[in-house]
PDB file of C-alpha atoms in Angstrom:
ATOM      1  CA  GLN A   1      -0.068  -0.408  -0.205  1.00 81.00           C
ATOM      2  CA  GLN A   2       1.316   3.639  -1.383  1.00 90.00           C
ATOM      3  CA  PRO A   3       1.859   5.985   1.369  1.00 95.00           C
ATOM      4  CA  VAL A   4      -0.353   9.183   1.355  1.00 96.00           C
ATOM      5  CA  GLN A   5       0.692  12.568   0.720  1.00 97.00           C
ATOM      6  CA  SER A   6      -1.053  15.968   1.607  1.00 96.00           C
ATOM      7  CA  PRO A   7      -1.837  18.148   0.008  1.00 97.00           C
ATOM      8  CA  GLN A   8      -2.406  16.801  -3.352  1.00 96.00           C
ATOM      9  CA  ALA A   9      -1.408  20.629  -4.630  1.00 97.00           C
ATOM     10  CA  VAL A  10      -0.069  23.657  -2.932  1.00 97.00           C
ATOM     11  CA  ILE A  11       0.122  27.055  -4.770  1.00 97.00           C
ATOM     12  CA  LEU A  12       2.429  29.999  -3.193  1.00 97.00           C
ATOM     13  CA  ARG A  13       4.187  33.205  -3.939  1.00 97.00           C
ATOM     14  CA  GLU A  14       7.721  33.367  -4.106  1.00 97.00           C
ATOM     15  CA  GLY A  15       9.014  33.527  -0.611  1.00 96.00           C
ATOM     16  CA  GLU A  16       6.590  31.755   1.197  1.00 97.00           C
ATOM     17  CA  ASP A  17       6.571  28.639   3.489  1.00 96.00           C
ATOM     18  CA  ALA A  18       5.284  25.270   2.730  1.00 97.00           C
ATOM     19  CA  VAL A  19       4.539  21.760   4.083  1.00 97.00           C
ATOM     20  CA  ILE A  20       4.201  18.256   2.547  1.00 98.00           C
ATOM     21  CA  ASN A  21       3.326  15.318   4.760  1.00 97.00           C
ATOM     22  CA  CYS A  22       3.951  11.707   3.833  1.00 97.00           C
ATOM     23  CA  SER A  23       2.040   9.145   5.898  1.00 96.00           C
ATOM     24  CA  SER A  24       2.305   5.350   5.883  1.00 94.00           C
ATOM     25  CA  SER A  25       0.304   2.630   7.693  1.00 92.00           C
ATOM     26  CA  LYS A  26       3.433   0.279   7.682  1.00 88.00           C
ATOM     27  CA  ALA A  27       6.199   1.040  10.051  1.00 87.00           C
ATOM     28  CA  LEU A  28       9.157   2.554   7.817  1.00 87.00           C
ATOM     29  CA  TYR A  29      12.908   2.048   7.955  1.00 86.00           C
ATOM     30  CA  SER A  30      13.639   5.114   5.933  1.00 89.00           C
ATOM     31  CA  VAL A  31      11.690   7.690   3.871  1.00 92.00           C
ATOM     32  CA  HIS A  32      13.442   9.135   0.900  1.00 93.00           C
ATOM     33  CA  TRP A  33      12.158  12.637  -0.985  1.00 95.00           C
ATOM     34  CA  TYR A  34      12.405  13.275  -4.824  1.00 95.00           C
ATOM     35  CA  ARG A  35      11.091  16.381  -7.270  1.00 96.00           C
ATOM     36  CA  GLN A  36       9.977  16.013 -10.236  1.00 95.00           C
ATOM     37  CA  LYS A  37       9.190  19.075 -13.148  1.00 94.00           C
ATOM     38  CA  HIS A  38       7.136  18.042 -16.109  1.00 90.00           C
ATOM     39  CA  GLY A  39       8.888  16.015 -18.616  1.00 88.00           C
ATOM     40  CA  GLU A  40      11.893  15.133 -16.344  1.00 91.00           C
ATOM     41  CA  ALA A  41      13.654  12.332 -14.355  1.00 91.00           C
ATOM     42  CA  PRO A  42      12.605  12.657 -10.504  1.00 93.00           C
ATOM     43  CA  VAL A  43      15.836  14.071  -8.360  1.00 93.00           C
ATOM     44  CA  PHE A  44      16.807  12.939  -5.639  1.00 91.00           C
ATOM     45  CA  LEU A  45      16.762  15.440  -2.130  1.00 92.00           C
ATOM     46  CA  MET A  46      17.044  13.413   0.322  1.00 90.00           C
ATOM     47  CA  ILE A  47      17.169  10.558   2.503  1.00 89.00           C
ATOM     48  CA  LEU A  48      15.631   9.942   5.925  1.00 90.00           C
ATOM     49  CA  LEU A  49      16.500   7.215   8.318  1.00 84.00           C
ATOM     50  CA  LYS A  50      14.482   6.103  11.274  1.00 76.00           C
ATOM     51  CA  GLY A  51      15.609   7.847  14.475  1.00 69.00           C
ATOM     52  CA  GLY A  52      13.520  10.626  14.245  1.00 58.00           C
ATOM     53  CA  GLU A  53      16.127  12.867  12.458  1.00 65.00           C
ATOM     54  CA  GLN A  54      15.652  15.943  10.393  1.00 64.00           C
ATOM     55  CA  LYS A  55      17.631  16.972   7.030  1.00 67.00           C
ATOM     56  CA  GLY A  56      18.350  20.051   4.827  1.00 68.00           C
ATOM     57  CA  HIS A  57      19.244  20.863   1.388  1.00 67.00           C
ATOM     58  CA  GLU A  58      18.989  24.378   0.328  1.00 72.00           C
ATOM     59  CA  LYS A  59      16.129  25.753   2.125  1.00 84.00           C
ATOM     60  CA  ILE A  60      14.461  22.720   2.001  1.00 91.00           C
ATOM     61  CA  SER A  61      14.246  20.665   5.069  1.00 92.00           C
ATOM     62  CA  ALA A  62      12.487  17.531   6.705  1.00 93.00           C
ATOM     63  CA  SER A  63      11.461  15.175   9.568  1.00 90.00           C
ATOM     64  CA  PHE A  64      10.882  11.550  10.228  1.00 90.00           C
ATOM     65  CA  ASN A  65       8.605  10.276  13.053  1.00 88.00           C
ATOM     66  CA  GLU A  66       9.274   6.568  13.042  1.00 84.00           C
ATOM     67  CA  LYS A  67       6.072   6.380  15.961  1.00 85.00           C
ATOM     68  CA  LYS A  68       3.713   8.107  13.592  1.00 88.00           C
ATOM     69  CA  GLN A  69       4.733   6.687  10.306  1.00 90.00           C
ATOM     70  CA  GLN A  70       5.273   9.721   8.835  1.00 92.00           C
ATOM     71  CA  SER A  71       7.377  12.391   7.151  1.00 94.00           C
ATOM     72  CA  SER A  72       7.322  15.812   6.354  1.00 95.00           C
ATOM     73  CA  LEU A  73       8.499  18.280   4.007  1.00 96.00           C
ATOM     74  CA  TYR A  74       9.695  21.860   4.632  1.00 95.00           C
ATOM     75  CA  LEU A  75       9.763  24.587   1.700  1.00 95.00           C
ATOM     76  CA  THR A  76      10.943  27.469   2.777  1.00 94.00           C
ATOM     77  CA  ALA A  77      10.975  31.234   1.473  1.00 94.00           C
ATOM     78  CA  SER A  78      10.006  29.081  -1.517  1.00 95.00           C
ATOM     79  CA  GLN A  79      12.159  30.352  -4.541  1.00 95.00           C
ATOM     80  CA  LEU A  80      10.483  29.501  -8.581  1.00 96.00           C
ATOM     81  CA  SER A  81      12.633  26.804  -9.195  1.00 95.00           C
ATOM     82  CA  TYR A  82      10.795  24.688  -6.371  1.00 96.00           C
ATOM     83  CA  SER A  83       7.811  24.320  -8.434  1.00 97.00           C
ATOM     84  CA  GLY A  84       7.401  20.343  -9.357  1.00 97.00           C
ATOM     85  CA  THR A  85       5.748  17.338  -8.017  1.00 96.00           C
ATOM     86  CA  TYR A  86       6.685  16.093  -4.846  1.00 97.00           C
ATOM     87  CA  PHE A  87       7.176  12.232  -4.222  1.00 96.00           C
ATOM     88  CA  CYS A  88       8.206  10.602  -1.171  1.00 96.00           C
ATOM     89  CA  GLY A  89       9.066   6.949  -1.228  1.00 95.00           C
ATOM     90  CA  THR A  90       9.181   4.817   2.036  1.00 92.00           C
ATOM     91  CA  GLU A  91      10.885   1.961   2.388  1.00 88.00           C
ATOM     92  CA  SER A  92       8.992  -0.406   5.090  1.00 84.00           C
ATOM     93  CA  GLY A  93      10.234  -3.263   7.466  1.00 72.00           C
ATOM     94  CA  LYS A  94      12.758  -3.237  10.256  1.00 65.00           C
ATOM     95  CA  ALA A  95      15.791  -3.333   8.147  1.00 66.00           C
ATOM     96  CA  ALA A  96      17.480  -2.082   4.972  1.00 64.00           C
ATOM     97  CA  GLY A  97      17.346  -3.367   1.748  1.00 71.00           C
ATOM     98  CA  ASN A  98      13.741  -3.162   0.764  1.00 75.00           C
ATOM     99  CA  LYS A  99      12.142  -1.440  -2.214  1.00 85.00           C
ATOM    100  CA  LEU A 100      10.918   1.827  -2.124  1.00 89.00           C
ATOM    101  CA  THR A 101       6.627   2.588  -2.367  1.00 92.00           C
ATOM    102  CA  PHE A 102       6.390   6.114  -3.758  1.00 94.00           C
ATOM    103  CA  GLY A 103       3.377   8.253  -2.792  1.00 95.00           C
ATOM    104  CA  GLY A 104       1.021   9.737  -5.263  1.00 94.00           C
ATOM    105  CA  GLY A 105       2.415  13.166  -5.238  1.00 95.00           C
ATOM    106  CA  THR A 106       2.094  17.114  -4.464  1.00 97.00           C
ATOM    107  CA  ARG A 107       2.476  19.455  -6.697  1.00 97.00           C
ATOM    108  CA  VAL A 108       3.788  22.935  -6.306  1.00 98.00           C
ATOM    109  CA  LEU A 109       3.661  25.962  -7.900  1.00 98.00           C
ATOM    110  CA  VAL A 110       5.283  28.554  -7.266  1.00 97.00           C
ATOM    111  CA  LYS A 111       4.468  32.112  -8.088  1.00 97.00           C
ATOM    112  CA  PRO A 112       6.385  35.207  -8.387  1.00 94.00           C
TER     113      PRO A 112
ATOM    114  CA  ASN B   1      30.952  11.482 -14.185  1.00 54.00           C
ATOM    115  CA  ALA B   2      27.957  10.167 -15.975  1.00 73.00           C
ATOM    116  CA  GLY B   3      24.818   9.966 -14.869  1.00 91.00           C
ATOM    117  CA  VAL B   4      22.133   6.857 -15.509  1.00 95.00           C
ATOM    118  CA  MET B   5      21.433   6.697 -19.272  1.00 96.00           C
ATOM    119  CA  GLN B   6      18.217   5.479 -20.543  1.00 97.00           C
ATOM    120  CA  ASN B   7      17.698   4.442 -24.270  1.00 96.00           C
ATOM    121  CA  PRO B   8      15.968   5.162 -26.486  1.00 97.00           C
ATOM    122  CA  ARG B   9      14.156   8.256 -25.100  1.00 96.00           C
ATOM    123  CA  HIS B  10      11.002   7.742 -26.734  1.00 97.00           C
ATOM    124  CA  LEU B  11       9.959   4.526 -28.477  1.00 98.00           C
ATOM    125  CA  VAL B  12       6.701   3.906 -30.138  1.00 98.00           C
ATOM    126  CA  ARG B  13       5.494   0.444 -30.779  1.00 98.00           C
ATOM    127  CA  ARG B  14       2.302  -1.241 -32.546  1.00 97.00           C
ATOM    128  CA  ARG B  15       0.197  -3.236 -30.452  1.00 97.00           C
ATOM    129  CA  GLY B  16       1.427  -6.968 -30.304  1.00 97.00           C
ATOM    130  CA  GLN B  17       5.232  -5.661 -30.996  1.00 98.00           C
ATOM    131  CA  GLU B  18       8.022  -6.195 -28.619  1.00 98.00           C
ATOM    132  CA  ALA B  19       9.641  -3.143 -26.526  1.00 98.00           C
ATOM    133  CA  ARG B  20      13.522  -3.276 -25.113  1.00 98.00           C
ATOM    134  CA  LEU B  21      14.634  -0.563 -23.080  1.00 98.00           C
ATOM    135  CA  ARG B  22      17.860   0.239 -21.862  1.00 98.00           C
ATOM    136  CA  CYS B  23      20.013   1.371 -18.807  1.00 97.00           C
ATOM    137  CA  SER B  24      22.799   2.051 -18.000  1.00 97.00           C
ATOM    138  CA  PRO B  25      23.500   2.807 -14.181  1.00 96.00           C
ATOM    139  CA  MET B  26      26.208   5.381 -12.645  1.00 94.00           C
ATOM    140  CA  LYS B  27      29.557   4.060 -12.653  1.00 91.00           C
ATOM    141  CA  GLY B  28      29.951   2.309  -9.747  1.00 89.00           C
ATOM    142  CA  HIS B  29      26.640   1.738  -8.865  1.00 91.00           C
ATOM    143  CA  SER B  30      25.241  -1.897  -8.991  1.00 90.00           C
ATOM    144  CA  HIS B  31      21.682  -1.916  -8.086  1.00 93.00           C
ATOM    145  CA  VAL B  32      19.253  -1.285 -10.252  1.00 95.00           C
ATOM    146  CA  TYR B  33      15.459  -0.406 -10.303  1.00 95.00           C
ATOM    147  CA  TRP B  34      12.737  -0.072 -13.016  1.00 97.00           C
ATOM    148  CA  TYR B  35       9.472   1.890 -12.440  1.00 96.00           C
ATOM    149  CA  ARG B  36       6.644   2.806 -14.264  1.00 97.00           C
ATOM    150  CA  GLN B  37       4.852   6.164 -14.088  1.00 95.00           C
ATOM    151  CA  LEU B  38       1.366   6.792 -16.046  1.00 90.00           C
ATOM    152  CA  PRO B  39       0.766  10.360 -17.051  1.00 84.00           C
ATOM    153  CA  GLU B  40      -0.167  12.285 -13.907  1.00 81.00           C
ATOM    154  CA  GLU B  41       0.777   9.498 -11.477  1.00 86.00           C
ATOM    155  CA  GLY B  42       3.060   8.607  -9.048  1.00 88.00           C
ATOM    156  CA  LEU B  43       6.514   6.182  -9.578  1.00 94.00           C
ATOM    157  CA  LYS B  44       5.534   1.919  -9.571  1.00 95.00           C
ATOM    158  CA  PHE B  45       8.260  -0.163  -8.731  1.00 95.00           C
ATOM    159  CA  MET B  46       8.306  -2.886 -11.102  1.00 96.00           C
ATOM    160  CA  VAL B  47      11.436  -4.555 -10.307  1.00 96.00           C
ATOM    161  CA  TYR B  48      14.868  -4.421  -8.583  1.00 94.00           C
ATOM    162  CA  LEU B  49      18.050  -6.191 -10.092  1.00 94.00           C
ATOM    163  CA  GLN B  50      21.580  -6.806  -9.122  1.00 92.00           C
ATOM    164  CA  LYS B  51      24.407  -7.956 -11.586  1.00 88.00           C
ATOM    165  CA  GLU B  52      22.796 -11.474 -12.823  1.00 88.00           C
ATOM    166  CA  ASN B  53      20.521 -11.378 -10.256  1.00 93.00           C
ATOM    167  CA  ILE B  54      16.376 -10.643  -9.851  1.00 94.00           C
ATOM    168  CA  ILE B  55      16.242  -9.608  -6.519  1.00 92.00           C
ATOM    169  CA  ASP B  56      12.806  -7.976  -5.975  1.00 92.00           C
ATOM    170  CA  GLU B  57      10.262  -8.339  -9.099  1.00 93.00           C
ATOM    171  CA  SER B  58       7.504  -8.328  -6.937  1.00 92.00           C
ATOM    172  CA  GLY B  59       5.907  -5.145  -8.789  1.00 93.00           C
ATOM    173  CA  MET B  60       6.183  -6.518 -12.539  1.00 95.00           C
ATOM    174  CA  PRO B  61       3.222  -8.136 -14.377  1.00 94.00           C
ATOM    175  CA  LYS B  62       3.683 -11.642 -14.385  1.00 91.00           C
ATOM    176  CA  GLU B  63       3.036 -12.128 -18.074  1.00 95.00           C
ATOM    177  CA  ARG B  64       4.581 -10.381 -21.055  1.00 97.00           C
ATOM    178  CA  PHE B  65       7.300  -8.356 -18.947  1.00 98.00           C
ATOM    179  CA  SER B  66      11.201  -9.423 -18.473  1.00 97.00           C
ATOM    180  CA  ALA B  67      14.192  -7.801 -17.189  1.00 97.00           C
ATOM    181  CA  GLU B  68      17.847  -8.464 -17.134  1.00 96.00           C
ATOM    182  CA  PHE B  69      20.982  -7.287 -15.647  1.00 96.00           C
ATOM    183  CA  PRO B  70      23.986  -8.950 -17.130  1.00 93.00           C
ATOM    184  CA  LYS B  71      27.096  -9.256 -16.428  1.00 90.00           C
ATOM    185  CA  GLU B  72      28.019  -7.316 -19.168  1.00 90.00           C
ATOM    186  CA  GLY B  73      26.134  -4.406 -20.850  1.00 92.00           C
ATOM    187  CA  PRO B  74      23.082  -2.355 -19.855  1.00 96.00           C
ATOM    188  CA  SER B  75      20.058  -3.389 -17.694  1.00 97.00           C
ATOM    189  CA  ILE B  76      17.566  -4.826 -20.462  1.00 98.00           C
ATOM    190  CA  LEU B  77      13.507  -4.172 -19.579  1.00 98.00           C
ATOM    191  CA  ARG B  78      11.553  -6.423 -22.293  1.00 98.00           C
ATOM    192  CA  ILE B  79       7.737  -6.046 -22.449  1.00 98.00           C
ATOM    193  CA  GLN B  80       6.511  -8.409 -25.443  1.00 98.00           C
ATOM    194  CA  GLN B  81       3.142  -8.409 -27.103  1.00 98.00           C
ATOM    195  CA  VAL B  82       2.657  -4.929 -25.954  1.00 98.00           C
ATOM    196  CA  VAL B  83      -0.568  -3.617 -25.287  1.00 96.00           C
ATOM    197  CA  ARG B  84      -2.197  -0.162 -24.989  1.00 95.00           C
ATOM    198  CA  GLY B  85      -2.417   0.174 -21.437  1.00 94.00           C
ATOM    199  CA  ASP B  86       1.704  -0.249 -21.499  1.00 96.00           C
ATOM    200  CA  SER B  87       1.924   3.060 -22.573  1.00 96.00           C
ATOM    201  CA  ALA B  88       4.148   5.017 -20.128  1.00 96.00           C
ATOM    202  CA  ALA B  89       7.346   6.600 -18.775  1.00 96.00           C
ATOM    203  CA  TYR B  90       9.477   3.772 -17.905  1.00 98.00           C
ATOM    204  CA  PHE B  91      12.147   4.879 -15.138  1.00 97.00           C
ATOM    205  CA  CYS B  92      15.759   3.473 -14.410  1.00 97.00           C
ATOM    206  CA  ALA B  93      17.412   4.348 -11.209  1.00 95.00           C
ATOM    207  CA  SER B  94      20.561   2.928  -9.726  1.00 94.00           C
ATOM    208  CA  SER B  95      22.230   3.035  -6.051  1.00 91.00           C
ATOM    209  CA  LEU B  96      25.383   2.260  -4.741  1.00 88.00           C
ATOM    210  CA  GLY B  97      23.610  -0.280  -2.032  1.00 80.00           C
ATOM    211  CA  THR B  98      20.671  -0.677   0.204  1.00 76.00           C
ATOM    212  CA  SER B  99      21.889   0.430   3.339  1.00 75.00           C
ATOM    213  CA  GLY B 100      21.344   4.475   4.524  1.00 71.00           C
ATOM    214  CA  THR B 101      22.669   6.956   2.571  1.00 71.00           C
ATOM    215  CA  TYR B 102      24.181   4.391  -0.003  1.00 72.00           C
ATOM    216  CA  TYR B 103      20.467   3.836  -1.278  1.00 78.00           C
ATOM    217  CA  GLU B 104      19.995   7.275  -2.862  1.00 87.00           C
ATOM    218  CA  GLN B 105      18.738   6.214  -5.671  1.00 91.00           C
ATOM    219  CA  TYR B 106      19.415   8.492  -9.193  1.00 93.00           C
ATOM    220  CA  PHE B 107      16.880   8.332 -11.556  1.00 95.00           C
ATOM    221  CA  GLY B 108      17.765   8.265 -15.622  1.00 95.00           C
ATOM    222  CA  PRO B 109      15.663  10.504 -18.195  1.00 94.00           C
ATOM    223  CA  GLY B 110      13.266   7.785 -18.832  1.00 96.00           C
ATOM    224  CA  THR B 111      11.482   5.800 -22.019  1.00 97.00           C
ATOM    225  CA  ARG B 112       8.314   7.385 -23.022  1.00 97.00           C
ATOM    226  CA  LEU B 113       7.046   4.503 -24.889  1.00 97.00           C
ATOM    227  CA  THR B 114       3.559   4.903 -26.931  1.00 97.00           C
ATOM    228  CA  VAL B 115       1.961   1.920 -27.690  1.00 97.00           C
ATOM    229  CA  THR B 116      -0.115   2.664 -31.190  1.00 96.00           C
TER     230      THR B 116
END
């Protein structure tokens, strides 16, 4: 069963913030975040391992709450280049080495 | 440092023909994954391979689809007797490993398959 992402879409003005959530019904070992622009390949943003860690990539950061089986991606002071569809990929299980299951995506549009 | 390479980028096949999609992983990567993406949808896992071995094919349809990653050469996803429902973008990704940061998957540009 694929993780559920919310919201499905968000429209921002340049400089605004947004949060994208990814929830799973299964125990998670890791969460991966990707951004895909229309007609292009998904681009890796970051990976979070269980342990409740947070990570950052430019002004994009993420958290992972393994107890709640969810991860959140934070877009801070959004830039036009942040537009695209964001996907979370979850790895279930108690150890590494399992396939990634991707959510349905969150479309982000940043306007000037 | 070349990234993941896929060819062809676009492939048109008539119903009943065979489609062969190729993927060369990033240099040093021995783990290859194939995904299918329908328009406006997410990525669906198909198969995970290492050199000469299929590790997980739980997402692969039982019939008409096969994948290989030979000792030499690219990984190949083969679709026999294509049907219109096979029309999609097929992405290949590769990683150094499957543990921690080694599990970062890097995607190729994809092959857009159109079945007429």
